[in-house]
Short mmCIF file of C-alpha atoms and ligand atoms in Angstrom, two decimals:
data_model
loop_
_atom_site.label_atom_id
_atom_site.label_comp_id
_atom_site.label_asym_id
_atom_site.label_seq_id
_atom_site.Cartn_x
_atom_site.Cartn_y
_atom_site.Cartn_z
CA MET Q 1 0.00 -0.01 0.00
CA LYS Q 2 1.58 3.28 -1.15
CA ILE Q 3 0.84 6.21 1.18
CA LEU Q 4 1.38 9.82 0.21
CA PHE Q 5 1.42 12.79 2.55
CA ALA Q 6 0.36 15.80 0.56
CA GLY Q 7 1.76 18.30 3.01
CA ALA Q 8 4.26 17.09 5.56
CA GLY Q 9 4.28 19.88 8.07
CA ALA Q 10 3.82 19.38 11.80
CA LEU Q 11 0.89 16.99 11.72
CA GLY Q 12 1.64 15.26 8.38
CA SER Q 13 5.20 14.49 9.32
CA ARG Q 14 4.09 13.11 12.71
CA PHE Q 15 1.61 10.63 11.17
CA GLY Q 16 4.01 9.94 8.31
CA TYR Q 17 6.81 9.11 10.76
CA MET Q 18 4.51 6.73 12.72
CA LEU Q 19 3.52 4.86 9.55
CA PHE Q 20 7.09 4.81 8.16
CA LYS Q 21 8.37 3.42 11.45
CA ASN Q 22 5.76 0.68 11.16
CA ASN Q 23 7.26 -0.29 7.79
CA GLU Q 24 4.62 1.31 5.61
CA ASP Q 25 5.60 2.65 2.17
CA VAL Q 26 5.40 6.39 2.92
CA THR Q 27 6.24 9.35 0.67
CA PHE Q 28 6.13 13.02 1.57
CA VAL Q 29 5.29 15.86 -0.82
CA ASP Q 30 5.80 19.39 0.35
CA SER Q 31 6.25 22.85 -1.14
CA TRP Q 32 8.60 24.18 1.53
CA GLU Q 33 11.98 23.86 -0.23
CA GLU Q 34 14.17 23.94 2.88
CA HIS Q 35 12.02 21.31 4.66
CA VAL Q 36 12.22 18.98 1.62
CA ARG Q 37 15.99 19.53 1.30
CA ASN Q 38 16.68 18.88 4.97
CA ILE Q 39 14.60 15.67 5.11
CA THR Q 40 16.23 14.42 1.88
CA ASN Q 41 19.77 15.22 3.02
CA ASN Q 42 19.61 14.47 6.74
CA GLY Q 43 16.38 12.56 7.27
CA LEU Q 44 13.41 13.82 9.29
CA LYS Q 45 14.74 14.53 12.78
CA VAL Q 46 12.11 13.23 15.22
CA ILE Q 47 11.85 14.58 18.75
CA ILE Q 48 8.84 13.36 20.75
CA ASP Q 49 8.27 14.31 24.39
CA GLU Q 50 11.74 15.91 24.43
CA VAL Q 51 13.36 12.58 23.40
CA ASP Q 52 15.47 12.53 20.22
CA LEU Q 53 14.28 9.42 18.38
CA GLY Q 54 16.73 9.78 15.48
CA ASN Q 55 16.60 10.71 11.85
CA TYR Q 56 14.31 8.97 9.33
CA TYR Q 57 14.98 9.02 5.58
CA ILE Q 58 11.38 9.24 4.40
CA PRO Q 59 11.34 9.88 0.62
CA THR Q 60 10.38 13.54 0.33
CA TYR Q 61 9.75 15.52 -2.82
CA HIS Q 62 8.68 18.86 -4.15
CA PRO Q 63 5.25 18.43 -5.84
CA ASP Q 64 6.80 18.73 -9.36
CA GLN Q 65 9.18 15.84 -8.73
CA VAL Q 66 6.94 13.05 -7.47
CA ARG Q 67 5.85 10.19 -9.75
CA GLY Q 68 3.69 7.05 -9.53
CA LYS Q 69 0.22 6.27 -8.17
CA TYR Q 70 -0.75 6.19 -4.50
CA ASP Q 71 -3.44 4.14 -2.73
CA VAL Q 72 -3.89 6.42 0.28
CA VAL Q 73 -3.29 10.17 0.37
CA PHE Q 74 -3.27 12.06 3.64
CA VAL Q 75 -3.85 15.72 2.95
CA ALA Q 76 -2.07 17.67 5.69
CA THR Q 77 -1.65 21.20 4.43
CA LYS Q 78 -3.16 24.28 6.07
CA SER Q 79 -6.80 24.71 4.94
CA MET Q 80 -6.06 27.56 2.54
CA GLN Q 81 -3.36 25.46 0.81
CA LEU Q 82 -5.59 22.43 0.26
CA ARG Q 83 -6.91 23.15 -3.24
CA ALA Q 84 -3.51 24.20 -4.60
CA MET Q 85 -1.94 21.02 -3.18
CA LEU Q 86 -4.69 18.84 -4.68
CA GLU Q 87 -4.08 20.45 -8.09
CA LYS Q 88 -0.39 19.55 -7.76
CA VAL Q 89 -0.91 15.90 -6.76
CA LYS Q 90 -4.13 14.88 -8.52
CA HIS Q 91 -2.16 13.00 -11.25
CA LEU Q 92 -0.90 10.68 -8.51
CA PHE Q 93 -4.42 9.32 -7.74
CA HIS Q 94 -5.80 6.14 -9.33
CA ASP Q 95 -9.53 5.23 -9.56
CA ASP Q 96 -9.64 3.91 -6.02
CA THR Q 97 -7.25 6.22 -4.19
CA LYS Q 98 -8.59 7.10 -0.75
CA ILE Q 99 -8.01 10.57 0.65
CA ILE Q 100 -7.83 11.12 4.37
CA CYS Q 101 -8.44 14.71 5.48
CA ILE Q 102 -7.93 15.69 9.13
CA LEU Q 103 -7.51 19.42 8.57
CA ASN Q 104 -9.04 21.77 11.10
CA GLY Q 105 -11.93 23.89 10.00
CA LEU Q 106 -14.99 23.44 7.83
CA GLY Q 107 -15.82 23.05 4.17
CA HIS Q 108 -13.08 20.64 3.10
CA VAL Q 109 -15.41 17.93 1.72
CA GLU Q 110 -16.68 20.37 -0.88
CA THR Q 111 -13.13 20.98 -2.06
CA LEU Q 112 -12.18 17.30 -2.04
CA LYS Q 113 -15.26 16.35 -4.06
CA ASP Q 114 -13.77 18.26 -7.00
CA TYR Q 115 -10.93 15.75 -7.08
CA ILE Q 116 -12.14 12.38 -5.82
CA LYS Q 117 -15.34 10.28 -5.58
CA GLU Q 118 -17.26 10.81 -2.34
CA GLU Q 119 -16.87 7.14 -1.33
CA ASN Q 120 -13.12 7.65 -1.40
CA ILE Q 121 -13.12 10.69 0.87
CA LEU Q 122 -12.45 9.93 4.56
CA ILE Q 123 -13.12 13.07 6.52
CA GLY Q 124 -11.95 13.37 10.08
CA VAL Q 125 -10.89 15.34 13.04
CA THR Q 126 -7.96 14.83 15.36
CA VAL Q 127 -6.80 15.79 18.82
CA TRP Q 128 -3.23 14.68 18.09
CA THR Q 129 -0.94 17.71 18.31
CA SER Q 130 2.38 18.33 16.65
CA GLY Q 131 4.96 20.97 15.94
CA LEU Q 132 8.03 21.66 13.86
CA GLY Q 133 11.35 22.71 15.37
CA GLY Q 134 12.44 24.22 12.05
CA PRO Q 135 12.65 22.71 8.54
CA GLY Q 136 13.22 18.96 8.71
CA VAL Q 137 12.61 18.73 12.45
CA LEU Q 138 9.49 17.17 13.97
CA ASN Q 139 9.04 18.26 17.59
CA ALA Q 140 5.86 16.84 19.12
CA HIS Q 141 4.33 15.93 22.43
CA GLY Q 142 1.78 13.51 23.85
CA THR Q 143 -0.58 11.19 22.08
CA GLY Q 144 -3.98 11.62 20.50
CA LYS Q 145 -6.80 10.10 18.53
CA ILE Q 146 -8.62 10.56 15.25
CA GLU Q 147 -12.30 10.28 14.44
CA LEU Q 148 -13.02 9.40 10.83
CA LYS Q 149 -15.99 8.85 8.51
CA GLN Q 150 -16.33 7.83 4.87
CA VAL Q 151 -18.37 10.63 3.25
CA LYS Q 152 -20.43 8.12 1.21
CA GLU Q 153 -20.44 4.71 2.82
CA ILE Q 154 -19.83 2.34 -0.12
CA ASN Q 155 -17.50 -0.63 0.44
CA LEU Q 156 -17.23 0.35 4.10
CA ASP Q 157 -15.41 -2.92 4.82
CA GLU Q 158 -12.43 -1.73 2.81
CA THR Q 159 -12.31 1.50 4.82
CA LEU Q 160 -12.54 -0.37 8.11
CA LYS Q 161 -9.66 -2.62 7.02
CA LEU Q 162 -7.64 0.47 6.19
CA VAL Q 163 -8.44 1.97 9.60
CA ASP Q 164 -7.19 -1.23 11.26
CA ARG Q 165 -3.97 -1.12 9.31
CA LEU Q 166 -3.34 2.54 10.13
CA ASN Q 167 -4.07 1.77 13.75
CA ASP Q 168 -1.28 -0.85 13.69
CA ALA Q 169 1.04 2.15 13.51
CA GLY Q 170 -0.65 3.72 16.54
CA LEU Q 171 -2.76 6.41 14.85
CA ASN Q 172 -5.64 5.54 17.18
CA ILE Q 173 -8.45 6.09 14.66
CA LYS Q 174 -12.06 5.49 15.58
CA TYR Q 175 -14.52 5.09 12.72
CA SER Q 176 -17.50 7.13 13.86
CA ALA Q 177 -20.88 8.17 12.50
CA ASP Q 178 -20.62 11.24 14.76
CA THR Q 179 -17.55 12.59 13.01
CA TYR Q 180 -19.33 15.61 11.46
CA GLN Q 181 -20.60 16.63 14.88
CA SER Q 182 -17.06 16.33 16.25
CA ILE Q 183 -15.63 18.37 13.37
CA TRP Q 184 -18.13 21.14 14.10
CA HIS Q 185 -17.52 20.95 17.86
CA LYS Q 186 -13.78 21.33 17.33
CA ALA Q 187 -14.31 24.13 14.77
CA GLY Q 188 -16.54 25.86 17.35
CA LEU Q 189 -13.76 25.75 19.92
CA ASN Q 190 -11.22 27.02 17.41
CA CYS Q 191 -13.59 29.81 16.25
CA VAL Q 192 -13.50 31.07 19.84
CA LEU Q 193 -10.03 30.35 21.24
CA ASN Q 194 -7.91 30.74 18.10
CA THR Q 195 -9.44 34.06 17.18
CA PHE Q 196 -9.91 35.74 20.55
CA CYS Q 197 -6.44 34.75 21.84
CA THR Q 198 -5.00 36.25 18.64
CA LEU Q 199 -7.06 39.45 18.82
CA ILE Q 200 -6.65 39.96 22.58
CA ASP Q 201 -3.02 38.75 22.44
CA CYS Q 202 -3.19 36.20 25.26
CA ASN Q 203 -2.82 32.52 25.93
CA ILE Q 204 -5.80 30.22 26.59
CA ASN Q 205 -5.47 30.46 30.37
CA GLN Q 206 -5.47 34.26 30.24
CA TYR Q 207 -8.57 34.23 28.01
CA GLY Q 208 -10.31 32.02 30.58
CA SER Q 209 -9.20 34.18 33.50
CA TYR Q 210 -11.57 37.05 32.66
CA ASP Q 211 -15.13 36.00 33.46
CA LYS Q 212 -16.76 38.36 31.04
CA ASN Q 213 -15.04 36.65 28.11
CA LEU Q 214 -17.86 34.10 28.44
CA GLU Q 215 -19.99 36.72 26.66
CA LEU Q 216 -17.49 36.70 23.75
CA THR Q 217 -17.53 32.91 23.72
CA ARG Q 218 -21.31 32.74 23.60
CA ALA Q 219 -21.60 35.47 20.96
CA VAL Q 220 -19.58 33.27 18.58
CA LEU Q 221 -21.11 29.94 19.64
CA ASN Q 222 -24.68 31.20 19.21
CA GLU Q 223 -23.94 31.89 15.53
CA ILE Q 224 -22.14 28.56 15.03
CA THR Q 225 -24.99 26.63 16.58
CA ALA Q 226 -27.60 28.36 14.42
CA VAL Q 227 -25.60 27.83 11.22
CA GLY Q 228 -24.62 24.27 12.10
CA LYS Q 229 -28.20 23.27 12.79
CA ALA Q 230 -29.25 24.79 9.44
CA GLU Q 231 -26.57 22.58 7.87
CA GLY Q 232 -28.14 19.52 9.55
CA ILE Q 233 -25.40 19.09 12.14
CA ASP Q 234 -26.44 17.94 15.62
CA ILE Q 235 -24.52 20.67 17.47
CA ASN Q 236 -24.52 20.76 21.25
CA GLN Q 237 -23.46 24.24 22.30
CA ASP Q 238 -23.02 23.26 25.95
CA VAL Q 239 -20.51 20.59 24.92
CA ILE Q 240 -18.43 23.15 22.99
CA GLU Q 241 -18.60 25.64 25.86
CA ASN Q 242 -17.41 22.94 28.29
CA ASN Q 243 -14.65 21.84 25.92
CA ILE Q 244 -13.45 25.45 25.86
CA LYS Q 245 -13.56 25.74 29.67
CA ASN Q 246 -11.60 22.47 29.96
CA CYS Q 247 -8.73 24.10 28.03
CA PHE Q 248 -8.35 26.96 30.53
CA PRO Q 249 -6.29 25.30 33.30
CA LEU Q 250 -2.51 25.47 32.90
CA GLU Q 251 -2.40 21.66 33.44
CA THR Q 252 -4.51 21.12 30.28
CA ALA Q 253 -4.04 23.61 27.42
CA GLY Q 254 -4.00 26.91 29.32
CA ALA Q 255 -0.35 27.76 28.64
CA HIS Q 256 -0.83 27.17 24.93
CA TYR Q 257 -1.12 29.86 22.27
CA PRO Q 258 -3.49 28.50 19.60
CA SER Q 259 -2.21 27.70 16.11
CA LEU Q 260 -3.88 30.74 14.54
CA TYR Q 261 -2.07 32.94 17.08
CA GLN Q 262 1.22 31.26 16.19
CA ASP Q 263 0.64 31.57 12.44
CA MET Q 264 -0.13 35.27 12.90
CA LYS Q 265 3.02 35.80 14.99
CA ASN Q 266 5.15 33.85 12.51
CA GLY Q 267 4.05 36.03 9.58
CA ARG Q 268 1.92 33.26 7.98
CA LEU Q 269 -1.61 33.43 6.65
CA THR Q 270 -4.27 31.92 8.95
CA GLU Q 271 -7.10 29.40 8.58
CA ILE Q 272 -9.75 32.06 9.45
CA ASP Q 273 -11.73 31.60 6.21
CA TYR Q 274 -12.35 27.96 7.20
CA LEU Q 275 -13.41 28.87 10.75
CA ASN Q 276 -15.44 32.03 11.46
CA GLY Q 277 -15.23 32.93 7.74
CA GLU Q 278 -16.96 29.69 6.78
CA ILE Q 279 -19.70 30.33 9.39
CA SER Q 280 -20.24 33.73 7.76
CA ARG Q 281 -20.34 32.16 4.29
CA LEU Q 282 -22.80 29.46 5.32
CA GLY Q 283 -24.87 31.98 7.30
CA LYS Q 284 -25.48 33.96 4.10
CA ILE Q 285 -26.62 30.80 2.29
CA HIS Q 286 -29.10 30.00 5.11
CA ASN Q 287 -30.14 33.62 5.65
CA ILE Q 288 -28.80 33.59 9.20
CA PRO Q 289 -27.04 36.79 10.33
CA THR Q 290 -23.52 36.19 11.63
CA PRO Q 291 -22.29 39.71 12.56
CA VAL Q 292 -19.84 38.50 15.20
CA CYS Q 293 -18.11 35.99 12.91
CA ASP Q 294 -18.16 38.54 10.07
CA VAL Q 295 -16.30 41.14 12.18
CA ILE Q 296 -13.81 38.60 13.62
CA THR Q 297 -12.97 37.35 10.11
CA LEU Q 298 -12.39 40.94 8.91
CA MET Q 299 -10.25 41.77 11.93
CA ILE Q 300 -8.03 38.70 11.46
CA HIS Q 301 -7.61 39.50 7.77
CA SER Q 302 -6.82 43.08 8.71
CA LYS Q 303 -4.12 41.89 11.09
CA GLU Q 304 -2.69 39.53 8.43
CA PHE Q 305 -2.59 42.45 5.97
CA ILE Q 306 -0.99 44.96 8.37
CA ASN Q 307 1.59 42.34 9.42
CA ASN Q 308 2.24 41.59 5.73
CA ASN Q 309 1.68 37.87 6.45
CA LYS Q 310 2.24 35.40 3.59
P1 LIG U 401 1.99 23.24 9.21
O1 LIG U 401 1.90 24.69 9.10
O2 LIG U 401 3.00 22.64 10.10
O3 LIG U 401 2.18 22.59 7.76
C1 LIG U 401 1.32 22.91 6.71
C2 LIG U 401 2.20 23.21 5.46
O4 LIG U 401 2.93 24.43 5.71
C3 LIG U 401 3.22 22.13 5.17
O5 LIG U 401 3.33 22.01 3.79
C4 LIG U 401 4.51 22.71 5.78
O6 LIG U 401 5.68 22.23 5.18
C5 LIG U 401 4.32 24.17 5.52
N1 LIG U 401 5.09 24.98 6.46
C6 LIG U 401 5.16 24.85 7.80
N2 LIG U 401 5.98 25.78 8.33
C7 LIG U 401 6.46 26.53 7.29
C8 LIG U 401 7.36 27.60 7.16
N3 LIG U 401 7.92 28.15 8.26
N4 LIG U 401 7.64 28.10 5.95
C9 LIG U 401 7.05 27.57 4.84
N5 LIG U 401 6.16 26.52 4.88
C10 LIG U 401 5.88 26.02 6.08
O7 LIG U 401 0.52 22.77 9.56
P2 LIG U 401 0.03 21.59 10.54
O8 LIG U 401 0.20 22.09 11.94
O9 LIG U 401 0.66 20.32 10.14
O10 LIG U 401 -1.52 21.58 10.25
C11 LIG U 401 -2.06 20.88 9.12
C12 LIG U 401 -3.58 20.85 9.35
O11 LIG U 401 -3.86 20.07 10.51
C13 LIG U 401 -4.20 22.24 9.64
O12 LIG U 401 -5.51 22.27 9.15
C14 LIG U 401 -4.20 22.30 11.13
O13 LIG U 401 -5.16 23.21 11.63
C15 LIG U 401 -4.57 20.85 11.46
N6 LIG U 401 -4.17 20.40 12.80
C16 LIG U 401 -2.92 20.62 13.28
C17 LIG U 401 -2.58 20.15 14.54
C18 LIG U 401 -1.21 20.39 15.08
O14 LIG U 401 -1.02 20.14 16.33
N7 LIG U 401 -0.19 20.75 14.33
C19 LIG U 401 -3.53 19.49 15.32
C20 LIG U 401 -4.80 19.25 14.80
C21 LIG U 401 -5.12 19.71 13.52
#
């Protein structure tokens, strides 16, 4: 089974490393020249829980250089890079290639459907975390799990076999009919914590320390719940609110600055259009006003522009 990682940043390289270590045939494709060069020349340096686990020579290419056909493709770009990456790798798919998408945010199935049959799209959500310590260096902590669902359940047996095989490498995937709900619940959390920590300039614990921020949280969640329900998603706003509160203590995620905050600080574009921006877009379709998400999206884009993020 040939597995391609279309995007081998923090999360892609972590899953790719786990599968490679379990003797799977793994290839990375990435557009970041220095990252590709370092992995090719020195191997992917893997540090997990502060332990240096060595260097792994996972075949890594720039999108123009890769050849052949792949059976499973993990897309692991940032949301706004997904379509461009699919354009670059679509010639590597055969009729039955399965795509696994665990990107944060909303709206990815619509993009994937332009490239692959619905029965071959496995959409998911993950609580694994990962980071890069520079180009060619994976620096990650802890463990995690993935929830996954085949968008159109044809030949589900094949998918379940694939899940078992990926789990042999420790990915900890649960096939779940509730995946869409989980995707929206995680997006709800990100629409609050990623954006407000960035705009207020604080970590998650600091956001939680001011009681009145609950009004900000609810202003966003009210819109997400209304739009999600119009989309047919069984959203439970209390669950999202509790998930957010559970991140506040320093012992959980309180000391963390969310990924959107880090992208903003590092001069990179953010995933805002797939979070609050997608709520605004869907709100218009369903005739549901989303003034809070509209303003947040504009403010994040304004900050990206002023910072000259790319
Ligand atoms: P990432 O930014 O590490 O990688 C995405 C792409 O950007 C890769 O192609 C990578 O090579 C490139 N890139 C990374 N740093 C770069 C730099 N300094 N210069 C140029 N290019 C660079 O993204 P990620 O964290 O792997 O996230 C992929 C998807 O998974 C996103 O949708 C994210 O929200 C989601 N996700 C991430 C985590 C996590 O802990 N990293 C957890 C859950 C979900």
